[in-house]
């Protein structure tokens, strides 16, 4: 599969300091992958050193609680960059799964290759740093929200910040992401509809 102009423009827009040669050097390392719904990008206990950019489709990151129930940590849609950061950065077996929720296309790159490239290229290092900072900030916001916000507030924030996801997810998936049951989510939606 050939790298589309959309992918190149994605990098130019998100990281305007990257030169064409920088983008080209990264794109030389990428591999295109296609996934069907329920295919895994990474499974529990696998070591995975790849990060990915979603070109088309939707993924979830999750773990299983003590009852074997899925707890969804995040969703990744078009133009989102992600990976199993625990496994990728530490080189240890994954404690999480990442799987496709719908047919999806990604480009992936081995983080070790990006590390080697960034060693001699300040622009690549800066983009890599921006990605990691973004992931850290996102994780901190999620942790803070789960500890300090009521489920209704978390749902309203999800509607405001990521409304485009709601039509692509089941109520069970949304509830899992919010840390509540589907019944609680229904109650929240009913309360909110009565207020408006």
PDB file of C-alpha atoms in Angstrom:
ATOM      1  CA  UNK A   1       0.000   0.000   0.000  1.00  0.00           C
ATOM      2  CA  UNK A   2       1.279   3.430  -0.890  1.00  0.00           C
ATOM      3  CA  UNK A   3       1.488   6.312   1.568  1.00  0.00           C
ATOM      4  CA  UNK A   4      -1.302   8.719   0.722  1.00  0.00           C
ATOM      5  CA  UNK A   5      -1.109  12.478   0.621  1.00  0.00           C
ATOM      6  CA  UNK A   6      -3.497  12.457   3.616  1.00  0.00           C
ATOM      7  CA  UNK A   7      -0.864  10.710   5.743  1.00  0.00           C
ATOM      8  CA  UNK A   8       1.830  13.170   4.689  1.00  0.00           C
ATOM      9  CA  UNK A   9      -0.500  16.104   5.370  1.00  0.00           C
ATOM     10  CA  UNK A  10      -1.344  14.614   8.773  1.00  0.00           C
ATOM     11  CA  UNK A  11       2.317  14.817   9.775  1.00  0.00           C
ATOM     12  CA  UNK A  12       2.749  18.278   8.247  1.00  0.00           C
ATOM     13  CA  UNK A  13      -0.281  19.615  10.120  1.00  0.00           C
ATOM     14  CA  UNK A  14       0.331  17.970  13.476  1.00  0.00           C
ATOM     15  CA  UNK A  15       4.102  18.568  13.456  1.00  0.00           C
ATOM     16  CA  UNK A  16       4.695  21.673  11.293  1.00  0.00           C
ATOM     17  CA  UNK A  17       8.374  21.794  12.272  1.00  0.00           C
ATOM     18  CA  UNK A  18       9.058  18.525  10.427  1.00  0.00           C
ATOM     19  CA  UNK A  19      10.847  18.935   7.109  1.00  0.00           C
ATOM     20  CA  UNK A  20       9.797  16.867   4.093  1.00  0.00           C
ATOM     21  CA  UNK A  21      12.938  14.745   4.539  1.00  0.00           C
ATOM     22  CA  UNK A  22      11.983  14.058   8.177  1.00  0.00           C
ATOM     23  CA  UNK A  23       8.522  12.868   7.168  1.00  0.00           C
ATOM     24  CA  UNK A  24       9.983  10.774   4.375  1.00  0.00           C
ATOM     25  CA  UNK A  25      12.469   9.121   6.746  1.00  0.00           C
ATOM     26  CA  UNK A  26       9.633   8.130   9.113  1.00  0.00           C
ATOM     27  CA  UNK A  27       7.362   6.938   6.316  1.00  0.00           C
ATOM     28  CA  UNK A  28      10.185   4.733   4.995  1.00  0.00           C
ATOM     29  CA  UNK A  29       9.868   2.772   8.263  1.00  0.00           C
ATOM     30  CA  UNK A  30       6.097   2.290   8.406  1.00  0.00           C
ATOM     31  CA  UNK A  31       4.138  -0.851   7.646  1.00  0.00           C
ATOM     32  CA  UNK A  32       0.485  -0.797   6.589  1.00  0.00           C
ATOM     33  CA  UNK A  33      -1.804  -3.214   8.411  1.00  0.00           C
ATOM     34  CA  UNK A  34      -5.481  -3.994   8.016  1.00  0.00           C
ATOM     35  CA  UNK A  35      -7.681  -5.368  10.771  1.00  0.00           C
ATOM     36  CA  UNK A  36     -11.138  -6.856  10.890  1.00  0.00           C
ATOM     37  CA  UNK A  37     -13.411  -6.131  13.852  1.00  0.00           C
ATOM     38  CA  UNK A  38     -12.145  -8.031  16.928  1.00  0.00           C
ATOM     39  CA  UNK A  39      -8.615  -8.535  15.527  1.00  0.00           C
ATOM     40  CA  UNK A  40      -5.843  -7.782  18.015  1.00  0.00           C
ATOM     41  CA  UNK A  41      -3.074  -5.231  17.605  1.00  0.00           C
ATOM     42  CA  UNK A  42      -1.599  -6.598  20.837  1.00  0.00           C
ATOM     43  CA  UNK A  43      -2.776  -9.314  23.246  1.00  0.00           C
ATOM     44  CA  UNK A  44      -2.179  -9.814  26.955  1.00  0.00           C
ATOM     45  CA  UNK A  45       1.362 -10.940  27.754  1.00  0.00           C
ATOM     46  CA  UNK A  46       2.740 -10.115  24.291  1.00  0.00           C
ATOM     47  CA  UNK A  47       5.731  -7.831  23.965  1.00  0.00           C
ATOM     48  CA  UNK A  48       4.930  -5.248  21.316  1.00  0.00           C
ATOM     49  CA  UNK A  49       7.321  -2.491  20.295  1.00  0.00           C
ATOM     50  CA  UNK A  50       5.093  -0.830  17.690  1.00  0.00           C
ATOM     51  CA  UNK A  51       3.141   2.392  17.758  1.00  0.00           C
ATOM     52  CA  UNK A  52       0.435   3.125  15.217  1.00  0.00           C
ATOM     53  CA  UNK A  53      -1.552   5.825  13.466  1.00  0.00           C
ATOM     54  CA  UNK A  54      -5.176   4.988  12.682  1.00  0.00           C
ATOM     55  CA  UNK A  55      -5.872   5.808   9.036  1.00  0.00           C
ATOM     56  CA  UNK A  56      -9.374   4.394   9.094  1.00  0.00           C
ATOM     57  CA  UNK A  57     -11.331   2.571  11.771  1.00  0.00           C
ATOM     58  CA  UNK A  58     -11.571   2.324  15.529  1.00  0.00           C
ATOM     59  CA  UNK A  59      -9.622   0.523  18.277  1.00  0.00           C
ATOM     60  CA  UNK A  60     -10.038   0.047  22.017  1.00  0.00           C
ATOM     61  CA  UNK A  61      -7.470  -0.520  24.755  1.00  0.00           C
ATOM     62  CA  UNK A  62      -8.674  -2.584  27.686  1.00  0.00           C
ATOM     63  CA  UNK A  63      -7.854  -5.007  30.481  1.00  0.00           C
ATOM     64  CA  UNK A  64      -9.907  -7.629  32.294  1.00  0.00           C
ATOM     65  CA  UNK A  65     -10.921  -7.016  35.901  1.00  0.00           C
ATOM     66  CA  UNK A  66     -11.000  -9.697  38.628  1.00  0.00           C
ATOM     67  CA  UNK A  67     -14.405 -10.881  37.337  1.00  0.00           C
ATOM     68  CA  UNK A  68     -13.168 -11.228  33.762  1.00  0.00           C
ATOM     69  CA  UNK A  69     -15.074  -8.121  32.644  1.00  0.00           C
ATOM     70  CA  UNK A  70     -13.542  -5.757  30.107  1.00  0.00           C
ATOM     71  CA  UNK A  71     -12.492  -2.366  31.432  1.00  0.00           C
ATOM     72  CA  UNK A  72     -11.934  -0.029  28.494  1.00  0.00           C
ATOM     73  CA  UNK A  73      -9.195   2.516  29.001  1.00  0.00           C
ATOM     74  CA  UNK A  74      -9.415   4.368  25.713  1.00  0.00           C
ATOM     75  CA  UNK A  75     -10.549   4.457  22.107  1.00  0.00           C
ATOM     76  CA  UNK A  76      -8.470   5.402  19.062  1.00  0.00           C
ATOM     77  CA  UNK A  77     -10.030   6.601  15.824  1.00  0.00           C
ATOM     78  CA  UNK A  78      -8.822   8.184  12.610  1.00  0.00           C
ATOM     79  CA  UNK A  79      -5.663  10.309  13.052  1.00  0.00           C
ATOM     80  CA  UNK A  80      -5.018   9.058  16.589  1.00  0.00           C
ATOM     81  CA  UNK A  81      -1.547   7.784  17.410  1.00  0.00           C
ATOM     82  CA  UNK A  82      -1.231   5.069  20.008  1.00  0.00           C
ATOM     83  CA  UNK A  83       0.338   1.829  21.044  1.00  0.00           C
ATOM     84  CA  UNK A  84       0.706  -0.295  24.110  1.00  0.00           C
ATOM     85  CA  UNK A  85       2.998   2.164  25.854  1.00  0.00           C
ATOM     86  CA  UNK A  86       3.748  -0.096  28.819  1.00  0.00           C
ATOM     87  CA  UNK A  87       5.060  -2.848  26.590  1.00  0.00           C
ATOM     88  CA  UNK A  88       6.515  -0.527  23.963  1.00  0.00           C
ATOM     89  CA  UNK A  89       8.558   1.661  26.293  1.00  0.00           C
ATOM     90  CA  UNK A  90       9.539  -0.946  28.887  1.00  0.00           C
ATOM     91  CA  UNK A  91       9.882  -3.944  26.584  1.00  0.00           C
ATOM     92  CA  UNK A  92       7.777  -5.997  28.993  1.00  0.00           C
ATOM     93  CA  UNK A  93       4.784  -8.259  28.358  1.00  0.00           C
ATOM     94  CA  UNK A  94       1.583  -6.325  27.867  1.00  0.00           C
ATOM     95  CA  UNK A  95      -0.918  -5.931  30.683  1.00  0.00           C
ATOM     96  CA  UNK A  96      -3.467  -4.587  28.182  1.00  0.00           C
ATOM     97  CA  UNK A  97      -5.084  -5.594  24.901  1.00  0.00           C
ATOM     98  CA  UNK A  98      -5.655  -3.385  21.905  1.00  0.00           C
ATOM     99  CA  UNK A  99      -8.222  -4.627  19.410  1.00  0.00           C
ATOM    100  CA  UNK A 100     -10.163  -3.289  16.449  1.00  0.00           C
ATOM    101  CA  UNK A 101     -13.828  -2.456  16.991  1.00  0.00           C
ATOM    102  CA  UNK A 102     -14.497  -2.174  13.276  1.00  0.00           C
ATOM    103  CA  UNK A 103     -12.592  -2.862  10.054  1.00  0.00           C
ATOM    104  CA  UNK A 104      -9.499  -0.679  10.332  1.00  0.00           C
ATOM    105  CA  UNK A 105      -6.329   0.369   8.532  1.00  0.00           C
ATOM    106  CA  UNK A 106      -3.242   1.610  10.354  1.00  0.00           C
ATOM    107  CA  UNK A 107       0.372   2.404   9.719  1.00  0.00           C
ATOM    108  CA  UNK A 108       2.685   1.083  12.385  1.00  0.00           C
ATOM    109  CA  UNK A 109       6.341   1.585  13.154  1.00  0.00           C
ATOM    110  CA  UNK A 110       8.702  -0.102  15.566  1.00  0.00           C
ATOM    111  CA  UNK A 111       9.543   2.402  18.293  1.00  0.00           C
ATOM    112  CA  UNK A 112      13.161   1.188  18.330  1.00  0.00           C
ATOM    113  CA  UNK A 113      13.520   2.421  14.753  1.00  0.00           C
ATOM    114  CA  UNK A 114      12.065   5.793  15.743  1.00  0.00           C
ATOM    115  CA  UNK A 115      14.493   5.915  18.694  1.00  0.00           C
ATOM    116  CA  UNK A 116      17.419   5.314  16.331  1.00  0.00           C
ATOM    117  CA  UNK A 117      16.142   7.939  13.893  1.00  0.00           C
ATOM    118  CA  UNK A 118      15.528  10.483  16.671  1.00  0.00           C
ATOM    119  CA  UNK A 119      19.058  10.010  18.008  1.00  0.00           C
ATOM    120  CA  UNK A 120      20.414  12.009  15.057  1.00  0.00           C
ATOM    121  CA  UNK A 121      17.398  14.130  14.151  1.00  0.00           C
ATOM    122  CA  UNK A 122      16.152  16.831  16.501  1.00  0.00           C
ATOM    123  CA  UNK A 123      12.867  17.285  14.577  1.00  0.00           C
ATOM    124  CA  UNK A 124      11.977  13.599  14.897  1.00  0.00           C
ATOM    125  CA  UNK A 125      12.967  13.724  18.576  1.00  0.00           C
ATOM    126  CA  UNK A 126      10.694  16.728  19.091  1.00  0.00           C
ATOM    127  CA  UNK A 127       7.730  15.010  17.373  1.00  0.00           C
ATOM    128  CA  UNK A 128       8.333  11.860  19.433  1.00  0.00           C
ATOM    129  CA  UNK A 129       8.490  13.967  22.596  1.00  0.00           C
ATOM    130  CA  UNK A 130       5.233  15.727  21.642  1.00  0.00           C
ATOM    131  CA  UNK A 131       3.523  12.350  21.149  1.00  0.00           C
ATOM    132  CA  UNK A 132       4.686  11.079  24.539  1.00  0.00           C
ATOM    133  CA  UNK A 133       3.731  14.318  26.309  1.00  0.00           C
ATOM    134  CA  UNK A 134       0.275  14.145  24.745  1.00  0.00           C
ATOM    135  CA  UNK A 135      -0.183  10.554  25.913  1.00  0.00           C
ATOM    136  CA  UNK A 136       0.982  11.417  29.434  1.00  0.00           C
ATOM    137  CA  UNK A 137      -1.338  14.419  29.688  1.00  0.00           C
ATOM    138  CA  UNK A 138      -4.275  12.395  28.358  1.00  0.00           C
ATOM    139  CA  UNK A 139      -3.589   9.628  30.891  1.00  0.00           C
ATOM    140  CA  UNK A 140      -3.345  12.100  33.761  1.00  0.00           C
ATOM    141  CA  UNK A 141      -6.656  13.736  32.764  1.00  0.00           C
ATOM    142  CA  UNK A 142      -8.360  10.338  32.637  1.00  0.00           C
ATOM    143  CA  UNK A 143      -6.963   9.285  36.031  1.00  0.00           C
ATOM    144  CA  UNK A 144      -7.941  12.601  37.612  1.00  0.00           C
ATOM    145  CA  UNK A 145     -11.424  12.435  36.081  1.00  0.00           C
ATOM    146  CA  UNK A 146     -12.014   8.873  37.262  1.00  0.00           C
ATOM    147  CA  UNK A 147     -10.919   9.777  40.784  1.00  0.00           C
ATOM    148  CA  UNK A 148     -12.637  13.144  41.146  1.00  0.00           C
ATOM    149  CA  UNK A 149     -15.560  13.472  38.745  1.00  0.00           C
ATOM    150  CA  UNK A 150     -18.995  11.940  38.948  1.00  0.00           C
ATOM    151  CA  UNK A 151     -19.934   9.584  36.093  1.00  0.00           C
ATOM    152  CA  UNK A 152     -22.405  12.135  34.729  1.00  0.00           C
ATOM    153  CA  UNK A 153     -19.628  14.716  34.397  1.00  0.00           C
ATOM    154  CA  UNK A 154     -17.378  12.156  32.678  1.00  0.00           C
ATOM    155  CA  UNK A 155     -20.185  11.306  30.240  1.00  0.00           C
ATOM    156  CA  UNK A 156     -20.816  14.983  29.451  1.00  0.00           C
ATOM    157  CA  UNK A 157     -17.083  15.490  28.851  1.00  0.00           C
ATOM    158  CA  UNK A 158     -17.026  12.483  26.520  1.00  0.00           C
ATOM    159  CA  UNK A 159     -20.019  13.918  24.618  1.00  0.00           C
ATOM    160  CA  UNK A 160     -18.333  17.303  24.358  1.00  0.00           C
ATOM    161  CA  UNK A 161     -14.786  16.219  23.513  1.00  0.00           C
ATOM    162  CA  UNK A 162     -15.373  13.031  21.528  1.00  0.00           C
ATOM    163  CA  UNK A 163     -18.986  13.167  20.339  1.00  0.00           C
ATOM    164  CA  UNK A 164     -18.031  11.556  17.039  1.00  0.00           C
ATOM    165  CA  UNK A 165     -17.302   8.307  18.898  1.00  0.00           C
ATOM    166  CA  UNK A 166     -20.715   7.895  20.498  1.00  0.00           C
ATOM    167  CA  UNK A 167     -22.473   6.621  17.363  1.00  0.00           C
ATOM    168  CA  UNK A 168     -19.692   4.093  16.775  1.00  0.00           C
ATOM    169  CA  UNK A 169     -19.779   2.522  20.240  1.00  0.00           C
ATOM    170  CA  UNK A 170     -22.205   0.277  22.076  1.00  0.00           C
ATOM    171  CA  UNK A 171     -23.713   1.423  25.374  1.00  0.00           C
ATOM    172  CA  UNK A 172     -21.710  -1.315  27.090  1.00  0.00           C
ATOM    173  CA  UNK A 173     -18.448   0.031  25.634  1.00  0.00           C
ATOM    174  CA  UNK A 174     -19.257   3.609  26.636  1.00  0.00           C
ATOM    175  CA  UNK A 175     -20.209   2.483  30.153  1.00  0.00           C
ATOM    176  CA  UNK A 176     -17.008   0.454  30.499  1.00  0.00           C
ATOM    177  CA  UNK A 177     -14.932   3.462  29.436  1.00  0.00           C
ATOM    178  CA  UNK A 178     -16.738   5.646  31.990  1.00  0.00           C
ATOM    179  CA  UNK A 179     -16.262   3.044  34.727  1.00  0.00           C
ATOM    180  CA  UNK A 180     -19.985   2.416  35.234  1.00  0.00           C
ATOM    181  CA  UNK A 181     -22.581  -0.202  34.294  1.00  0.00           C
ATOM    182  CA  UNK A 182     -24.812   0.115  31.215  1.00  0.00           C
ATOM    183  CA  UNK A 183     -27.789   0.515  33.587  1.00  0.00           C
ATOM    184  CA  UNK A 184     -26.099   3.505  35.261  1.00  0.00           C
ATOM    185  CA  UNK A 185     -25.368   4.993  31.843  1.00  0.00           C
ATOM    186  CA  UNK A 186     -29.052   4.664  30.895  1.00  0.00           C
ATOM    187  CA  UNK A 187     -30.040   6.474  34.095  1.00  0.00           C
ATOM    188  CA  UNK A 188     -27.567   9.272  33.386  1.00  0.00           C
ATOM    189  CA  UNK A 189     -28.900   9.689  29.846  1.00  0.00           C
ATOM    190  CA  UNK A 190     -32.489   9.710  31.108  1.00  0.00           C
ATOM    191  CA  UNK A 191     -31.674  12.372  33.739  1.00  0.00           C
ATOM    192  CA  UNK A 192     -29.897  14.511  31.159  1.00  0.00           C
ATOM    193  CA  UNK A 193     -32.759  14.224  28.660  1.00  0.00           C
ATOM    194  CA  UNK A 194     -35.215  15.355  31.352  1.00  0.00           C
ATOM    195  CA  UNK A 195     -33.063  18.439  32.039  1.00  0.00           C
ATOM    196  CA  UNK A 196     -33.044  19.574  28.417  1.00  0.00           C
TER     197      UNK A 196
END
